[in-house]
Structures are given as structure tokens and as C-alpha cells.
Short mmCIF file of C-alpha atoms and ligand atoms in Angstrom, two decimals:
data_model
loop_
_atom_site.label_atom_id
_atom_site.label_comp_id
_atom_site.label_asym_id
_atom_site.label_seq_id
_atom_site.Cartn_x
_atom_site.Cartn_y
_atom_site.Cartn_z
CA MET A 1 0.00 0.00 0.00
CA MET A 2 1.46 3.33 -0.97
CA SER A 3 0.39 6.85 -0.20
CA LEU A 4 1.31 9.60 -2.59
CA THR A 5 0.22 12.42 -0.34
CA ARG A 6 2.55 15.37 0.00
CA ARG A 7 4.38 14.51 -3.15
CA CYS A 8 4.30 17.41 -5.51
CA LEU A 9 3.98 17.57 -9.22
CA LEU A 10 7.26 18.67 -10.69
CA GLY A 11 7.84 19.94 -14.14
CA GLN A 12 10.25 17.85 -16.10
CA ALA A 13 12.48 18.86 -18.96
CA ALA A 14 11.45 15.80 -20.88
CA SER A 15 8.13 15.81 -22.64
CA LEU A 16 5.26 13.89 -21.13
CA ALA A 17 5.40 11.42 -24.00
CA ALA A 18 9.03 10.70 -23.28
CA ALA A 19 8.29 10.39 -19.60
CA LEU A 20 5.45 8.00 -20.26
CA ALA A 21 7.63 5.92 -22.54
CA ALA A 22 10.38 5.82 -19.93
CA GLY A 23 7.85 4.89 -17.28
CA ALA A 24 6.53 2.09 -19.45
CA ARG A 25 10.00 0.69 -19.92
CA ALA A 26 11.06 1.00 -16.34
CA GLY A 27 7.68 0.38 -14.74
CA LYS A 28 8.14 3.59 -12.78
CA THR A 29 6.08 6.64 -12.15
CA ALA A 30 5.69 9.05 -15.03
CA TRP A 31 5.96 12.59 -13.79
CA ALA A 32 3.71 15.21 -15.24
CA ALA A 33 3.95 18.96 -15.11
CA PRO A 34 0.74 20.89 -14.42
CA GLY A 35 -1.53 21.18 -17.40
CA GLN A 36 -0.04 18.31 -19.33
CA LEU A 37 -2.39 15.45 -18.69
CA ARG A 38 -5.47 14.37 -20.59
CA VAL A 39 -7.65 12.67 -18.00
CA VAL A 40 -10.78 10.59 -18.64
CA VAL A 41 -13.04 9.60 -15.78
CA ALA A 42 -15.31 6.83 -17.02
CA GLY A 43 -18.48 6.15 -15.08
CA ALA A 44 -21.70 4.28 -15.72
CA HIS A 45 -24.24 6.89 -14.62
CA PRO A 46 -24.36 10.60 -13.93
CA ASP A 47 -23.11 10.89 -10.31
CA ASP A 48 -20.69 7.91 -10.37
CA PRO A 49 -17.50 9.79 -11.36
CA GLU A 50 -18.45 12.61 -8.99
CA THR A 51 -18.92 10.29 -6.02
CA GLY A 52 -15.97 8.02 -6.83
CA CYS A 53 -13.40 10.71 -7.50
CA GLY A 54 -14.96 14.17 -7.57
CA GLY A 55 -12.38 15.50 -5.12
CA THR A 56 -9.52 14.17 -7.22
CA ILE A 57 -11.08 15.56 -10.40
CA ALA A 58 -11.19 19.00 -8.76
CA ARG A 59 -7.57 18.70 -7.68
CA LEU A 60 -6.47 17.68 -11.17
CA SER A 61 -8.49 20.43 -12.87
CA ASP A 62 -6.98 22.97 -10.44
CA LEU A 63 -3.60 21.88 -11.76
CA GLY A 64 -4.70 22.72 -15.28
CA HIS A 65 -5.11 19.18 -16.53
CA GLU A 66 -7.82 18.50 -19.10
CA ILE A 67 -10.61 16.39 -17.62
CA VAL A 68 -13.33 14.58 -19.54
CA ILE A 69 -16.07 12.81 -17.64
CA LEU A 70 -17.36 10.04 -19.89
CA TYR A 71 -20.75 8.76 -18.79
CA LEU A 72 -21.72 5.40 -20.31
CA THR A 73 -25.43 6.23 -19.95
CA ARG A 74 -27.58 9.22 -19.05
CA GLY A 75 -29.10 7.40 -16.07
CA GLU A 76 -32.36 6.86 -17.94
CA ARG A 77 -33.70 4.28 -15.48
CA GLY A 78 -32.91 6.38 -12.46
CA ILE A 79 -35.99 8.49 -11.75
CA LYS A 80 -39.10 6.72 -10.56
CA GLY A 81 -42.24 7.74 -12.44
CA LYS A 82 -40.34 9.38 -15.33
CA SER A 83 -39.93 7.98 -18.84
CA PHE A 84 -36.43 7.02 -19.92
CA ASP A 85 -36.31 10.08 -22.21
CA GLU A 86 -37.44 12.48 -19.52
CA ALA A 87 -35.12 11.04 -16.88
CA GLY A 88 -32.24 11.10 -19.36
CA ARG A 89 -32.80 14.80 -20.05
CA ILE A 90 -32.99 15.68 -16.35
CA ARG A 91 -29.91 13.70 -15.47
CA THR A 92 -27.93 15.03 -18.44
CA ALA A 93 -28.56 18.56 -17.20
CA GLU A 94 -27.50 17.54 -13.69
CA ALA A 95 -24.30 15.97 -15.05
CA GLN A 96 -23.52 19.13 -17.02
CA ARG A 97 -23.93 21.22 -13.88
CA ALA A 98 -21.70 18.83 -11.89
CA CYS A 99 -19.03 19.04 -14.59
CA GLU A 100 -19.14 22.85 -14.49
CA ILE A 101 -18.46 22.71 -10.75
CA LEU A 102 -15.53 20.34 -11.24
CA LYS A 103 -14.25 22.13 -14.37
CA ALA A 104 -14.60 19.02 -16.51
CA ARG A 105 -16.09 18.42 -19.94
CA PRO A 106 -19.01 15.99 -20.00
CA ALA A 107 -19.25 13.32 -22.70
CA PHE A 108 -21.84 10.61 -23.17
CA ALA A 109 -21.08 7.19 -24.60
CA GLY A 110 -24.61 6.57 -25.85
CA GLN A 111 -25.67 3.45 -23.96
CA VAL A 112 -28.94 3.33 -22.03
CA ASN A 113 -29.20 2.70 -18.31
CA GLY A 114 -31.09 -0.56 -17.86
CA LYS A 115 -30.19 -1.80 -21.33
CA VAL A 116 -26.40 -1.71 -21.15
CA GLU A 117 -24.65 -4.14 -23.46
CA VAL A 118 -21.18 -5.62 -23.39
CA ASN A 119 -20.41 -7.35 -26.65
CA TYR A 120 -17.87 -7.09 -29.45
CA ALA A 121 -19.67 -4.21 -31.16
CA ARG A 122 -19.85 -2.28 -27.89
CA TYR A 123 -16.18 -2.97 -27.19
CA ASP A 124 -15.34 -1.51 -30.63
CA GLU A 125 -17.59 1.50 -30.08
CA TYR A 126 -16.08 2.28 -26.68
CA LEU A 127 -12.54 1.79 -27.95
CA LYS A 128 -13.13 4.41 -30.68
CA MET A 129 -14.43 6.89 -28.12
CA LEU A 130 -11.47 6.45 -25.81
CA GLN A 131 -9.02 6.61 -28.70
CA GLY A 132 -10.65 9.91 -29.67
CA GLU A 133 -9.92 11.34 -26.24
CA ARG A 134 -6.23 10.24 -26.31
CA PRO A 135 -6.08 9.87 -22.51
CA ASP A 136 -2.89 9.75 -20.49
CA VAL A 137 -4.84 8.39 -17.55
CA VAL A 138 -8.27 6.83 -17.09
CA PHE A 139 -10.15 6.38 -13.84
CA THR A 140 -13.05 3.93 -13.86
CA HIS A 141 -15.20 1.63 -11.75
CA TRP A 142 -13.67 -1.24 -9.84
CA PRO A 143 -15.10 -4.33 -11.55
CA ILE A 144 -16.35 -6.14 -8.45
CA ASP A 145 -19.53 -4.18 -7.88
CA THR A 146 -23.16 -5.12 -7.38
CA HIS A 147 -24.35 -2.84 -10.20
CA GLU A 148 -24.28 -4.42 -13.64
CA ASP A 149 -23.66 -1.06 -15.37
CA HIS A 150 -20.63 -0.37 -13.16
CA ARG A 151 -19.19 -3.77 -14.03
CA ALA A 152 -19.91 -3.14 -17.73
CA THR A 153 -18.10 0.21 -17.70
CA SER A 154 -15.08 -1.34 -16.04
CA LEU A 155 -14.90 -4.10 -18.66
CA LEU A 156 -15.31 -1.68 -21.57
CA VAL A 157 -12.45 0.45 -20.27
CA TYR A 158 -10.25 -2.56 -19.58
CA ASP A 159 -10.79 -3.93 -23.08
CA ALA A 160 -9.91 -0.54 -24.60
CA TRP A 161 -6.82 -0.31 -22.41
CA LEU A 162 -5.61 -3.69 -23.70
CA ARG A 163 -6.33 -2.81 -27.32
CA MET A 164 -4.65 0.60 -26.98
CA GLU A 165 -1.52 -1.32 -25.99
CA ARG A 166 -1.83 -0.25 -22.32
CA LYS A 167 -0.79 3.26 -23.27
CA PHE A 168 -2.67 5.06 -20.51
CA ALA A 169 -2.42 4.81 -16.75
CA LEU A 170 -5.40 2.92 -15.34
CA TYR A 171 -6.88 3.53 -11.92
CA TYR A 172 -10.05 2.15 -10.36
CA PHE A 173 -12.32 4.11 -8.02
CA GLU A 174 -14.90 2.91 -5.51
CA VAL A 175 -18.58 3.82 -5.18
CA MET A 176 -20.88 3.12 -2.23
CA THR A 177 -18.33 0.76 -0.73
CA GLY A 178 -19.97 -1.92 1.38
CA MET A 179 -23.16 -1.56 -0.66
CA GLN A 180 -21.89 -1.65 -4.25
CA THR A 181 -18.07 -1.83 -4.55
CA SER A 182 -16.48 -4.70 -2.66
CA GLN A 183 -13.07 -6.37 -2.26
CA PHE A 184 -11.41 -2.98 -2.82
CA LEU A 185 -7.93 -2.67 -1.36
CA PRO A 186 -6.46 0.76 -2.20
CA THR A 187 -2.99 1.21 -3.60
CA HIS A 188 -3.14 5.02 -3.84
CA TYR A 189 -4.82 7.90 -2.05
CA VAL A 190 -5.52 11.54 -2.86
CA ASP A 191 -6.06 14.04 -0.07
CA ILE A 192 -9.29 15.85 -1.01
CA THR A 193 -9.62 17.99 2.11
CA ALA A 194 -9.23 21.15 0.01
CA THR A 195 -11.76 20.08 -2.62
CA GLU A 196 -14.34 18.13 -0.61
CA ALA A 197 -16.76 21.07 -0.71
CA ARG A 198 -16.67 21.09 -4.51
CA LYS A 199 -17.09 17.32 -4.62
CA ARG A 200 -20.09 17.67 -2.35
CA ALA A 201 -21.57 20.45 -4.51
CA ALA A 202 -21.05 18.37 -7.68
CA CYS A 203 -22.79 15.40 -6.05
CA PHE A 204 -25.65 17.59 -4.86
CA ALA A 205 -26.10 18.80 -8.45
CA HIS A 206 -27.69 15.38 -8.95
CA ALA A 207 -30.82 16.53 -7.18
CA SER A 208 -32.99 13.80 -8.70
CA GLN A 209 -30.90 11.10 -6.99
CA ASN A 210 -31.55 11.94 -3.35
CA PRO A 211 -28.04 13.27 -2.76
CA GLU A 212 -28.54 13.62 1.02
CA GLU A 213 -28.79 9.85 1.18
CA PHE A 214 -26.03 8.79 -1.22
CA TYR A 215 -23.61 11.50 -0.16
CA ALA A 216 -23.93 10.42 3.47
CA VAL A 217 -22.32 7.12 2.45
CA HIS A 218 -19.58 8.86 0.52
CA ASP A 219 -19.00 11.28 3.34
CA GLN A 220 -18.22 8.29 5.56
CA MET A 221 -15.97 6.85 2.87
CA ASN A 222 -14.12 10.17 2.42
CA ARG A 223 -13.54 10.39 6.17
CA CYS A 224 -12.50 6.74 6.49
CA ARG A 225 -10.03 6.97 3.60
CA GLY A 226 -8.81 10.24 5.10
CA MET A 227 -8.06 8.51 8.40
CA GLU A 228 -5.95 5.99 6.54
CA ILE A 229 -3.59 8.76 5.39
CA ARG A 230 -4.06 11.12 8.35
CA ALA A 231 -6.07 13.64 6.36
CA LYS A 232 -9.58 14.88 6.95
CA TYR A 233 -10.93 13.60 3.63
CA ALA A 234 -9.40 11.37 0.97
CA GLU A 235 -10.31 9.27 -2.01
CA ALA A 236 -8.74 5.88 -2.62
CA PHE A 237 -7.79 4.09 -5.81
CA VAL A 238 -6.48 0.79 -7.07
CA HIS A 239 -3.80 1.21 -9.68
CA HIS A 240 -3.57 -1.48 -12.34
CA ALA A 241 -0.09 -2.78 -11.65
CA GLN A 242 0.72 -3.31 -15.33
CA SER A 243 -0.26 0.20 -16.38
CA LEU A 244 1.72 3.40 -16.37
CA GLU A 245 1.64 5.32 -13.13
CA ILE A 246 0.81 9.01 -13.11
CA GLU A 247 1.87 11.05 -10.14
CA LEU A 248 -1.40 11.84 -8.40
CA PRO A 249 -1.74 15.11 -6.48
CA GLY A 250 -0.67 14.79 -2.85
ZN1 ZN B 301 -23.99 4.12 -10.79
#
């Protein structure tokens, strides 16, 4: 288990590409100067990236990195009494508001909540989208999760990572741990004490999802992960050991 808190991002004379290549060869951390990274946070539904790593997204966007939040669906099944179309419109607007708060660009992968597919055509479709974003690092769902859409997103990202010759750093985040994510043993932490308020605001932008209830769980998680690194609030990640490693903010 390794904490990267208090490490700082240092500019390097070498280009990021060279650093990444060196990291790939040596299996070591690739250092990135502020503003150099293209970051994709891949979630299943509006609110997943925000809850899983909203504090880290805010820290990375503060450093000038380019953040794309890629939602697999628009959460069409997620509002009781609303049609899929209506719920999708409401939740798209909520996601756009959350992204404004976190200074990220929203993108939607076009699948439908409740009808998510994982097959060869969907693997190809998702690969093309990720290739289009040219990410240096991707954060996505941990695959052992009670929600079928979370598992699907994780598999789609993993397949793209393999087919893109493992060229981006791959980190997994946790959501509703104990209720959804399980068997999650962190390898990395990010201190989100300074950005927890923005994470909270981004989560509360999802007003249709009863944020008081779901954020209470994540508040406990943020505090628990914080205790593990002696911070007030933290988010935890599992780094894919065969992927590049990006220096996360301390
Ligand atoms: Zn979800």
C-alpha cells in the first residue's frame, strides 16, 4: 500500500510522452507537469464519477489538466415515475452542472441505463471513443460491484486499455463501498480535504438522486479513507499494476 500524499507535481524537462515511454520501460512513475495530462473519468451513470473521484477531479483540474467525464449512460432508469427520455434529459442537465463545478467536460457514450450491453460491437464503439480522447490516464469503476452497469463500464475500459496497448495509466475508483463496490484494497490515495466542498456540490447537483442519502455514504468513505492517510478527507484508488503510473496530487 502506498500513499502519494505530499508529493508534488514537478515539471520535467522531458516531454510527457518521453516520460510515459520511460515509465513504461522501467515500470516507474511518469511525472507530469501541471496542465499536461489528458484525463478521462469513465463512469456508468451521472453521479458515479463525482462520487468516486470528484475531489480528485477537482484537484487535477486545479492543476490545469484536461478532464473529460465520460458517462456510459444518461441514467435513464434512475428516476421513478419518469420515462427514460425524460429522466435522461434531467440527469444530463445535472451531469452538465456537476461538470461545471468540477471544471470538466461531460461526454456521453450513448448506452442506455437498464439496457447496457457488453459485446464485441460495444467494445469496438467504446474503444473508438477512448481513442478519440487520447487519454494519459483513465479512472473507472472497480469491476467487483453489485451494479451491472458499473461492471460493464469497467470491462469496456479494460478492453480498450488492452487494445490501446496499455498506453494510458489505469486507476479504479470505488462507489458506495460496502453496498456496491467490494473487495477494494487501495494502492493510492488523494487528499481531497481542500476540494471536498466542490465534490459535495457536484454530487448535490444530482438533485434527482436523493443526494442527502447517497452522499452520506460517501462522506463516511471520504472520512474513512482520510483517516488511513491522516487527512480529513481522501479518495482511494487501485492502480492497475501493469499500467503506467501518473503522479497523483498529494
Ligand atoms: Zn452508478
